[in-house]
C-alpha cells in the first residue's frame, strides 16, 4: 500500500489532501498530533469521510511527533478517536498493554507496533521487530540509515524477517531506496507525502505511483538505478521509468545516494540489480569493479553505465555518444572543424575525446592549467587558461561548456563571462539545470546556434536504456526532464 501521511491541522484540510492524492494512494495516516485540540476531539468521524483505510497515530514528541500530552490524556484521546472505523492504530513499542490496545483488538482494528530511531539503526532491530510481531501485530521500525552499508543492512534485515508482517522505513536521504522498494523489502506499506517532496527522504505519493510504480514491484521486477553523491535531484528516473512503462517492461529505476562504491556493488548483487547509471563522483571509482569495459571507457577513463553480464559487470560510456548525437548533423556537414572546450574535469574527458575522434581541432581552456595540459596531451590538442579565452574569439566553430559553473542554483555565472561570441559559433552547454545557462544566454544574445545539456542527457539516457533493456527507447516518448 502507498499510505499518505496527512499533514493538515484540521480534518477538512486532511480530507483535501486525500482528494488531491486519491488516485495515487491506498490508505492514509491521520496524525492526530498535527491537529488542533478542537479537531482532535472530532477525529472519530474521519475514517467514514476519508473513504479509504486510515491509520490512527498520535505521535509523542520523543518519537518525532508533536504530542506533549500526558500518557493518560493521550490514551483518552486515542480511545475516543477509536470510536471511528480506523483500519489501523499505531502503538509505540514501549507502551504497556492498555485499554487502547484492548479496544482496538475488540473492534478488529489492526495494531502497528512501532519504534523510531532518528540517529541510526539500533543493533537489536532484528529481535525488536520480531518480538513486536509476536502477537500477530504489524511490526514497524522507522530508523535512520547514514551510509550505503546501513541501507544494505536494512534490506538484509527485511529479508531475514520475510515472514513477519512489518513496515521498515529508512528515514532521510539514505533511506529512499527502501521506501521506494518497499515491496521488495516485504513492507506492508510505504509512507508518502502530498505534492512535491518538501523534506529530505520524502517521496511524493504521485511519484511513487506514477513515476516509480512502486506498488507494482514484484519478484520479477528488474531493478535499475543511478548512483551518485549528490544524486536525489537527478532527472534520469524520468527518462527510464516512462520508457519501461511505455514498452511494458517490468522494471524500476531509482536513485541511490552512495558513499562507498564497493558496498554499493554488494547491494547491487543483493538486490539482483540488472544495471545502473553512474554520476559524479563515481565515474572513475566504479572501474575497478568491472570485468569488462568498452573502448570508450578505456580511453576516457570514466564509466557512466554499468550492466550485468553473466558473472561480471560491464562498463560503458554513453556520455560520449550522448554528447555527439545532438551535433552530428553539424559535424557531418563539416560545420564544426574547430572547438573550444571549457573545463578539464571528468565531464570534459568524454567531450574532448568524442570531438578528437571526429577529427575536430580542440583547444581546452581550464582554470587550472596543469589539468588542461594533461587532458590535452592525452588527446593531442591545444590548451590554455580561462583568462585567455578572449584570444579565441571568432576563431572557433564550436564552444562547449563542461564546468560546473552556472549549475543550479548559481544561475547567473559563466566560466567565461568576458568571452565575446561573434554569433557564428555553435554554443553547447552540458549543464541541464538550468536549461538556459548564463553561458548560453550570452551566446544567444550574439545570435549563436545553441545546444542544451538536456539534449545530451536525453541521448545518453536513451543509449543506456538500450544497454539496460535491449530495446530501443520508444520514439514517440518525450520525457519532461
Ligand atoms: P566533473 O567531473 O563534473 O567535470 P570536476 O572533475 O570537479 O567535475 O571538474 C570540474 C570542472 O569545472 C573543472 O574543469 C574545474 O576547473 P579546475 O580544474 O580549475 O578545478 C571547473 N570549475 C569548477 N569551478 C570553477 C570555477 N569557479 N571557475 C572556473 N572553473 C571551475
Coordinates of C-alpha atoms and ligand atoms in Angstrom, one line a residue:
X1 CA 0.0 0.0 0.0
X2 CA 1.0 3.6 -0.6
X3 CA 0.0 5.5 2.5
X4 CA -0.3 9.2 2.5
X5 CA 0.8 10.9 5.7
X6 CA -1.6 13.7 6.3
X7 CA -0.1 16.9 7.5
X8 CA -3.1 19.2 7.9
X9 CA -4.2 20.7 11.2
X10 CA -7.9 20.3 10.5
X11 CA -9.9 17.3 9.4
X12 CA -11.1 19.3 6.4
X13 CA -7.6 20.1 5.2
X14 CA -6.6 16.4 5.7
X15 CA -9.6 15.4 3.5
X16 CA -8.4 17.9 0.9
X17 CA -5.0 16.2 0.9
X18 CA -6.6 12.9 0.4
X19 CA -8.7 14.2 -2.5
X20 CA -5.7 15.7 -4.2
X21 CA -3.9 12.3 -4.0
X22 CA -6.7 9.8 -4.1
X23 CA -5.7 8.2 -7.3
X24 CA -2.2 7.6 -6.1
X25 CA -2.8 6.1 -2.6
X26 CA -4.4 3.1 -0.9
X27 CA -4.5 4.4 2.6
X28 CA -3.8 7.4 4.8
X29 CA -2.3 8.1 8.2
X30 CA -4.1 10.6 10.3
X31 CA -1.6 12.3 12.6
X32 CA -3.7 13.3 15.5
X33 CA -0.8 15.1 16.9
X34 CA -0.8 17.6 14.0
X35 CA -4.5 18.5 14.5
X36 CA -5.6 21.4 16.7
X37 CA -7.2 20.4 20.1
X38 CA -10.7 21.1 18.8
X39 CA -10.2 19.0 15.7
X40 CA -8.6 16.1 17.7
X41 CA -11.9 15.7 19.5
X42 CA -13.8 15.1 16.2
X43 CA -11.3 12.5 14.9
X44 CA -13.7 9.6 15.3
X45 CA -15.7 11.0 12.3
X46 CA -12.7 11.0 10.0
X47 CA -12.5 7.4 8.6
X48 CA -16.0 7.4 7.3
X49 CA -15.3 10.7 5.5
X50 CA -12.0 9.5 4.1
X51 CA -13.4 6.5 2.3
X52 CA -10.1 4.5 2.5
X53 CA -8.3 2.6 5.2
X54 CA -6.9 5.1 7.8
X55 CA -4.1 4.6 10.3
X56 CA -4.6 6.4 13.6
X57 CA -1.4 7.8 15.1
X58 CA -0.8 10.2 18.0
X59 CA 2.9 10.5 18.0
X60 CA 4.8 11.7 21.1
X61 CA 7.4 14.4 20.9
X62 CA 10.2 11.9 21.7
X63 CA 9.2 9.8 18.7
X64 CA 9.3 12.7 16.3
X65 CA 5.7 13.8 16.8
X66 CA 4.1 16.9 18.3
X67 CA 2.1 15.3 21.1
X68 CA 3.1 16.6 24.6
X69 CA 0.1 15.3 26.5
X70 CA 0.5 13.1 29.5
X71 CA 0.2 9.3 28.8
X72 CA -3.2 9.3 30.5
X73 CA -4.5 12.2 28.3
X74 CA -3.0 10.6 25.2
X75 CA -4.8 7.3 25.9
X76 CA -8.1 9.1 26.4
X77 CA -7.7 10.9 23.1
X78 CA -6.9 7.7 21.2
X79 CA -9.8 5.9 22.9
X80 CA -12.3 8.5 21.8
X81 CA -10.9 8.5 18.2
X82 CA -11.2 4.7 18.1
X83 CA -15.0 5.1 18.2
X84 CA -14.5 5.7 14.5
X85 CA -13.8 3.0 12.0
X86 CA -10.0 3.2 11.8
X87 CA -8.3 0.3 10.0
X88 CA -5.1 0.5 12.0
X89 CA -3.8 2.2 15.1
X90 CA -0.1 2.9 15.8
X91 CA 1.0 2.0 19.3
X92 CA 4.6 2.5 20.3
X93 CA 6.8 -0.4 21.3
X94 CA 7.2 0.7 24.9
X95 CA 3.6 1.3 25.7
X96 CA 2.3 -1.3 28.1
X97 CA -0.9 -3.2 27.3
X98 CA -3.8 -0.9 28.0
X99 CA -7.4 0.0 27.1
X100 CA -6.4 1.4 23.7
X101 CA -5.0 -1.9 22.7
X102 CA -8.0 -3.8 24.2
X103 CA -10.5 -1.6 22.3
X104 CA -8.5 -1.9 19.0
X105 CA -8.5 -5.7 19.3
X106 CA -12.1 -5.8 20.3
X107 CA -13.1 -3.7 17.2
X108 CA -10.8 -5.7 14.9
X109 CA -8.5 -2.6 14.3
X110 CA -5.1 -3.9 13.3
X111 CA -2.2 -2.8 15.6
X112 CA 1.0 -1.4 14.2
X113 CA 3.7 -1.6 16.9
X114 CA 6.3 0.9 16.2
X115 CA 9.7 2.2 17.2
X116 CA 11.7 5.2 16.0
X117 CA 15.4 5.9 15.8
X118 CA 16.4 9.3 14.5
X119 CA 20.1 8.8 15.0
X120 CA 20.8 5.4 13.3
X121 CA 19.9 1.8 13.2
X122 CA 19.7 0.1 16.6
X123 CA 21.8 -3.1 16.9
X124 CA 18.9 -5.1 18.1
X125 CA 16.5 -4.0 15.3
X126 CA 16.0 -7.6 14.2
X127 CA 15.0 -9.0 17.6
X128 CA 12.8 -6.0 18.4
X129 CA 10.9 -6.3 15.2
X130 CA 10.5 -10.0 15.7
X131 CA 9.2 -9.5 19.2
X132 CA 6.8 -6.7 18.2
X133 CA 5.1 -9.0 15.7
X134 CA 4.7 -11.9 18.1
X135 CA 1.1 -11.2 19.0
X136 CA 0.0 -11.0 15.4
X137 CA 0.6 -7.3 15.1
X138 CA 2.4 -5.4 12.4
X139 CA 6.0 -4.5 13.5
X140 CA 7.2 -1.1 12.4
X141 CA 10.7 0.3 12.5
X142 CA 11.4 3.9 11.4
X143 CA 15.2 4.2 11.5
X144 CA 17.9 6.4 10.0
X145 CA 20.5 4.9 7.7
X146 CA 23.6 7.1 7.1
X147 CA 25.6 5.1 4.7
X148 CA 25.3 2.6 1.8
X149 CA 26.2 -0.1 4.3
X150 CA 23.3 0.9 6.5
X151 CA 20.9 0.6 3.6
X152 CA 22.3 -2.8 2.8
X153 CA 21.8 -3.8 6.4
X154 CA 18.1 -2.7 6.3
X155 CA 17.5 -4.7 3.1
X156 CA 19.1 -7.8 4.8
X157 CA 17.0 -7.4 7.9
X158 CA 13.9 -7.1 5.8
X159 CA 14.9 -10.3 4.0
X160 CA 15.5 -12.2 7.3
X161 CA 12.1 -11.1 8.5
X162 CA 10.5 -12.2 5.3
X163 CA 7.6 -13.9 7.0
X164 CA 7.0 -11.2 9.6
X165 CA 4.2 -8.6 8.9
X166 CA 6.2 -5.4 9.1
X167 CA 6.9 -1.9 7.9
X168 CA 10.6 -0.9 7.6
X169 CA 11.1 2.8 6.9
X170 CA 14.5 4.3 6.2
X171 CA 14.3 8.0 7.2
X172 CA 16.4 10.7 5.4
X173 CA 18.0 10.6 2.0
X174 CA 19.9 7.3 2.5
X175 CA 16.6 5.5 3.1
X176 CA 14.9 6.5 -0.1
X177 CA 15.6 3.2 -1.9
X178 CA 13.9 1.1 0.8
X179 CA 10.9 3.5 0.8
X180 CA 10.5 3.1 -3.0
X181 CA 11.3 -0.7 -3.0
X182 CA 9.0 -1.3 0.0
X183 CA 7.5 -4.3 -1.7
X184 CA 10.9 -5.8 -2.3
X185 CA 11.6 -5.3 1.4
X186 CA 8.3 -7.0 2.3
X187 CA 6.8 -4.0 4.0
X188 CA 3.1 -3.8 4.3
X189 CA 3.2 -0.1 3.1
X190 CA 5.3 2.9 2.4
X191 CA 4.6 6.4 3.6
X192 CA 4.3 9.2 1.1
X193 CA 3.9 12.9 1.2
X194 CA 1.5 15.1 -0.6
X195 CA 2.5 17.1 -3.6
X196 CA 6.2 17.8 -4.2
X197 CA 8.5 16.3 -1.7
X198 CA 9.5 19.1 0.7
X199 CA 11.9 17.4 3.1
X200 CA 14.8 15.1 2.5
X201 CA 13.9 11.5 2.4
X202 CA 10.3 12.1 1.4
X203 CA 8.9 10.8 -1.8
X204 CA 5.5 12.1 -3.1
X205 CA 2.6 9.8 -3.5
X206 CA 2.3 10.8 -7.1
X207 CA 5.9 9.9 -7.8
X208 CA 5.6 6.5 -6.0
X209 CA 2.5 5.7 -8.0
X210 CA 3.1 7.2 -11.4
X211 CA 6.9 7.6 -11.8
X212 CA 8.2 4.5 -9.9
X213 CA 5.0 2.4 -9.9
X214 CA 6.3 1.2 -6.6
X215 CA 3.1 -0.7 -5.8
X216 CA 3.6 -2.9 -9.0
X217 CA 7.1 -4.2 -8.0
X218 CA 7.1 -8.0 -7.8
X219 CA 9.7 -10.8 -7.7
X220 CA 10.3 -10.5 -11.4
X221 CA 10.8 -6.7 -11.5
X222 CA 14.2 -5.7 -12.8
X223 CA 15.9 -3.2 -10.6
X224 CA 17.9 -0.4 -12.1
X225 CA 19.1 2.9 -10.7
X226 CA 21.6 5.7 -10.6
X227 CA 24.4 6.1 -8.1
X228 CA 26.0 9.4 -7.2
X229 CA 26.5 11.9 -4.4
X230 CA 24.5 14.1 -4.5
X231 CA 22.0 12.2 -6.6
X232 CA 18.5 12.9 -5.5
X233 CA 17.8 15.7 -7.9
X234 CA 18.7 13.6 -11.0
X235 CA 16.3 13.6 -13.9
X236 CA 17.3 10.1 -15.0
X237 CA 14.3 8.3 -13.3
X238 CA 12.1 10.5 -15.6
X239 CA 13.8 9.1 -18.6
X240 CA 13.9 5.4 -17.8
X241 CA 10.7 4.7 -15.8
X242 CA 8.4 6.1 -18.5
X243 CA 10.5 4.2 -21.1
X244 CA 9.9 0.9 -19.2
X245 CA 6.2 1.7 -18.8
X246 CA 5.8 2.5 -22.5
X247 CA 7.2 -0.9 -23.6
X248 CA 5.6 -2.9 -20.8
X249 CA 8.9 -3.8 -19.4
X250 CA 8.7 -4.9 -15.8
X251 CA 11.4 -2.8 -14.2
X252 CA 12.0 0.2 -11.9
X253 CA 14.8 2.8 -11.9
X254 CA 15.6 4.8 -8.8
X255 CA 18.3 7.0 -7.2
X256 CA 20.8 5.6 -4.7
X257 CA 22.8 8.0 -2.7
X258 CA 26.2 6.3 -2.3
X259 CA 29.3 6.8 -0.1
X260 CA 31.1 3.6 -0.9
X261 CA 31.2 2.1 -4.3
X262 CA 32.4 -1.3 -3.1
X263 CA 29.5 -1.7 -0.8
X264 CA 27.1 -0.4 -3.4
X265 CA 28.2 -3.3 -5.6
X266 CA 27.4 -5.7 -2.7
X267 CA 23.9 -4.0 -2.5
X268 CA 23.5 -4.3 -6.3
X269 CA 24.2 -8.1 -6.0
X270 CA 21.9 -8.3 -3.1
X271 CA 19.0 -6.6 -5.0
X272 CA 20.0 -8.6 -8.1
X273 CA 20.2 -5.3 -9.9
X274 CA 20.5 -5.6 -13.7
X275 CA 22.2 -2.3 -14.3
X276 CA 22.8 1.2 -13.1
X277 CA 23.9 4.7 -14.2
X278 CA 26.9 6.3 -12.6
X279 CA 27.2 10.0 -12.0
X280 CA 29.6 12.3 -10.1
X281 CA 31.8 11.5 -8.3
X282 CA 31.9 7.7 -9.1
X283 CA 32.6 7.6 -12.8
X284 CA 36.2 6.6 -12.2
X285 CA 35.7 4.7 -8.9
X286 CA 33.5 2.0 -10.4
X287 CA 36.2 1.0 -12.9
X288 CA 37.9 -1.4 -10.6
X289 CA 34.8 -3.5 -10.1
X290 CA 34.1 -4.0 -13.7
X291 CA 35.0 -7.3 -15.5
X292 CA 34.6 -5.8 -19.0
X293 CA 34.8 -2.3 -20.3
X294 CA 34.2 -0.8 -23.7
X295 CA 36.8 1.0 -25.8
X296 CA 35.3 4.4 -24.8
X297 CA 35.5 3.7 -21.1
X298 CA 39.2 2.6 -21.5
X299 CA 40.0 5.7 -23.5
X300 CA 38.0 8.3 -21.4
X301 CA 38.8 6.6 -18.1
X302 CA 35.2 7.1 -17.0
X303 CA 32.1 4.9 -17.0
X304 CA 28.5 6.2 -16.7
X305 CA 26.7 2.9 -17.4
X306 CA 27.1 -0.4 -15.7
X307 CA 25.2 -3.5 -16.9
X308 CA 25.1 -7.0 -15.5
X309 CA 26.6 -9.8 -17.7
X310 CA 26.9 -13.4 -16.7
X311 CA 29.3 -13.5 -13.8
X312 CA 30.5 -9.9 -14.1
X313 CA 29.6 -6.2 -14.5
X314 CA 30.3 -4.4 -17.8
X315 CA 31.1 -0.7 -18.0
X316 CA 30.1 1.5 -20.9
X317 CA 30.2 5.3 -21.6
X318 CA 27.1 6.7 -23.1
X319 CA 28.1 10.3 -22.3
X320 CA 30.4 10.0 -25.3
X321 CA 27.6 9.3 -27.8
X322 CA 25.1 11.4 -25.9
X323 CA 27.3 14.4 -26.3
X324 CA 27.9 13.8 -30.0
X325 CA 24.3 12.9 -31.1
X326 CA 22.9 16.5 -31.0
X327 CA 25.7 17.9 -33.1
X328 CA 26.1 15.0 -35.5
X329 CA 24.5 16.9 -38.4
X330 CA 26.8 19.9 -37.9
X331 CA 29.9 17.5 -37.6
X332 CA 28.9 15.6 -40.7
X333 CA 28.2 18.7 -42.8
X334 CA 31.7 20.0 -41.9
X335 CA 30.4 23.0 -40.0
X336 CA 32.4 22.1 -37.0
X337 CA 36.2 21.8 -37.6
X338 CA 37.5 23.5 -34.5
X339 CA 36.3 23.7 -30.9
X340 CA 37.0 25.4 -27.6
X341 CA 36.3 23.1 -24.7
X342 CA 35.9 24.9 -21.4
X343 CA 36.8 22.8 -18.4
X344 CA 39.1 19.8 -17.9
X345 CA 37.2 17.8 -15.3
X346 CA 35.6 14.4 -15.6
X347 CA 32.8 15.6 -17.9
X348 CA 35.3 17.2 -20.3
X349 CA 37.2 14.0 -20.9
X350 CA 34.3 12.4 -22.8
X351 CA 33.6 15.6 -24.8
X352 CA 37.3 16.1 -25.8
X353 CA 37.7 12.5 -26.9
X354 CA 34.5 12.5 -28.8
X355 CA 35.5 15.6 -30.7
X356 CA 39.0 14.5 -31.4
X357 CA 37.7 11.1 -32.7
X358 CA 35.7 13.1 -35.2
X359 CA 38.8 15.0 -36.3
X360 CA 37.9 18.3 -34.7
X361 CA 40.8 20.5 -33.7
X362 CA 40.3 21.1 -30.0
X363 CA 41.6 23.7 -27.5
X364 CA 41.0 23.1 -23.9
X365 CA 40.6 26.1 -21.6
X366 CA 40.7 25.5 -17.8
X367 CA 41.2 27.5 -14.6
X368 CA 43.9 25.1 -13.5
X369 CA 46.4 24.9 -16.4
X370 CA 48.0 21.6 -15.4
X371 CA 44.7 19.8 -15.7
X372 CA 44.1 21.3 -19.2
X373 CA 47.7 20.3 -20.2
X374 CA 47.2 16.7 -19.0
X375 CA 44.0 16.2 -20.9
X376 CA 45.4 18.0 -24.0
X377 CA 48.4 15.7 -24.1
X378 CA 46.3 12.6 -23.8
X379 CA 44.1 13.7 -26.7
X380 CA 46.6 15.6 -28.8
X381 CA 45.1 19.1 -28.6
X382 CA 45.9 22.6 -27.5
X383 CA 45.3 24.1 -24.1
X384 CA 45.3 27.5 -22.4
X385 CA 44.0 29.2 -19.2
X386 CA 40.4 30.5 -18.9
X387 CA 41.8 34.0 -18.6
X388 CA 43.0 33.8 -22.2
X389 CA 39.5 32.9 -23.6
X390 CA 39.3 36.2 -25.4
X391 CA 42.2 35.1 -27.7
X392 CA 39.9 32.6 -29.3
X393 CA 37.0 34.9 -30.1
X394 CA 35.9 34.5 -33.7
X395 CA 38.4 31.6 -34.2
X396 CA 36.4 28.5 -33.4
X397 CA 33.2 26.8 -34.8
X398 CA 32.0 25.3 -31.5
X399 CA 32.3 26.3 -27.9
X400 CA 31.5 23.7 -25.3
X401 CA 31.0 24.5 -21.6
X402 CA 31.8 21.5 -19.4
X403 CA 32.5 23.0 -16.0
X404 CA 30.1 23.2 -13.1
X405 CA 29.9 27.0 -13.3
X406 CA 26.3 28.1 -13.9
X407 CA 24.8 25.0 -12.4
X408 CA 21.6 25.3 -10.3
X409 CA 21.3 27.3 -8.1
X410 CA 24.2 29.6 -9.3
X411 CA 22.2 30.6 -12.4
X412 CA 24.0 33.9 -13.0
X413 CA 27.6 32.8 -13.6
X414 CA 29.6 31.8 -16.6
X415 CA 33.2 30.4 -16.5
X416 CA 34.0 32.8 -19.4
X417 CA 32.0 36.0 -18.6
X418 CA 34.2 38.2 -20.8
X419 CA 34.2 35.9 -23.9
X420 CA 32.5 37.7 -26.9
X421 CA 30.6 35.3 -29.2
X422 CA 30.6 36.6 -32.8
X423 CA 27.3 34.8 -33.5
X424 CA 28.8 32.3 -35.9
X425 CA 29.7 29.8 -33.2
X426 CA 27.7 26.9 -32.1
X427 CA 27.4 27.1 -28.3
X428 CA 26.8 23.9 -26.3
X429 CA 26.5 23.7 -22.5
X430 CA 26.4 20.3 -21.0
X431 CA 24.7 21.6 -17.8
X432 CA 20.9 20.8 -17.9
X433 CA 19.7 22.5 -14.8
X434 CA 19.0 25.3 -15.7
X435 CA 18.4 24.7 -19.3
X436 CA 19.4 28.2 -20.3
X437 CA 22.6 28.9 -18.5
X438 CA 24.3 32.3 -18.4
X439 CA 26.9 30.9 -20.9
X440 CA 24.1 30.1 -23.4
X441 CA 22.3 33.4 -22.7
X442 CA 25.4 35.2 -23.8
X443 CA 25.7 33.1 -26.9
X444 CA 22.1 33.6 -27.7
X445 CA 22.4 37.4 -27.5
X446 CA 25.1 37.2 -30.1
X447 CA 22.9 35.1 -32.3
X448 CA 24.7 31.7 -32.0
X449 CA 23.1 28.3 -32.6
X450 CA 22.6 26.7 -29.2
X451 CA 22.7 23.1 -27.9
X452 CA 21.4 22.3 -24.5
X453 CA 22.6 19.9 -21.8
X454 CA 19.1 18.4 -21.8
X455 CA 19.7 17.1 -25.3
X456 CA 22.9 15.3 -24.2
X457 CA 21.2 14.0 -21.0
X458 CA 18.3 12.5 -23.0
X459 CA 20.6 11.0 -25.7
X460 CA 22.9 9.3 -23.2
X461 CA 19.8 8.1 -21.3
X462 CA 18.3 6.6 -24.4
X463 CA 21.5 4.7 -25.1
X464 CA 21.6 3.5 -21.5
X465 CA 18.0 2.3 -21.9
X466 CA 19.1 0.2 -24.8
X467 CA 22.0 -1.2 -22.9
X468 CA 19.7 -2.0 -19.9
X469 CA 16.8 -3.5 -21.8
X470 CA 17.9 -4.5 -25.2
X471 CA 15.1 -2.4 -26.7
X472 CA 15.2 1.0 -28.4
X473 CA 13.9 3.9 -26.4
X474 CA 10.3 4.5 -27.5
X475 CA 10.4 7.0 -30.4
X476 CA 7.2 8.9 -29.5
X477 CA 8.1 9.3 -25.9
X478 CA 9.4 12.8 -24.9
X479 CA 10.2 12.7 -21.2
X480 CA 10.0 16.0 -19.3
X481 CA 13.3 16.5 -17.5
Ligands
LIG1 P1 33.2 17.0 -13.4 O1 33.6 15.5 -13.3 O2 31.7 17.2 -13.3 O3 33.7 17.6 -14.7 P2 35.4 18.1 -11.9 O4 36.2 17.0 -12.3 O5 35.4 18.5 -10.5 O6 33.8 17.7 -12.2 O7 35.6 19.3 -12.9 C1 35.0 20.5 -12.7 C2 35.5 21.4 -13.8 O8 34.9 22.7 -13.5 C3 37.0 21.7 -13.8 O9 37.4 22.0 -15.1 C4 37.1 22.9 -12.9 O10 38.3 23.6 -13.0 P3 39.6 23.3 -12.2 O11 40.2 22.1 -12.9 O12 40.4 24.5 -12.3 O13 39.1 22.9 -10.8 C5 35.9 23.6 -13.3 N1 35.5 24.6 -12.3 C6 34.8 24.4 -11.2 N2 34.6 25.5 -10.5 C7 35.1 26.5 -11.3 C8 35.1 27.9 -11.2 N3 34.5 28.5 -10.1 N4 35.7 28.6 -12.1 C9 36.2 28.0 -13.2 N5 36.2 26.7 -13.4 C10 35.7 25.9 -12.5

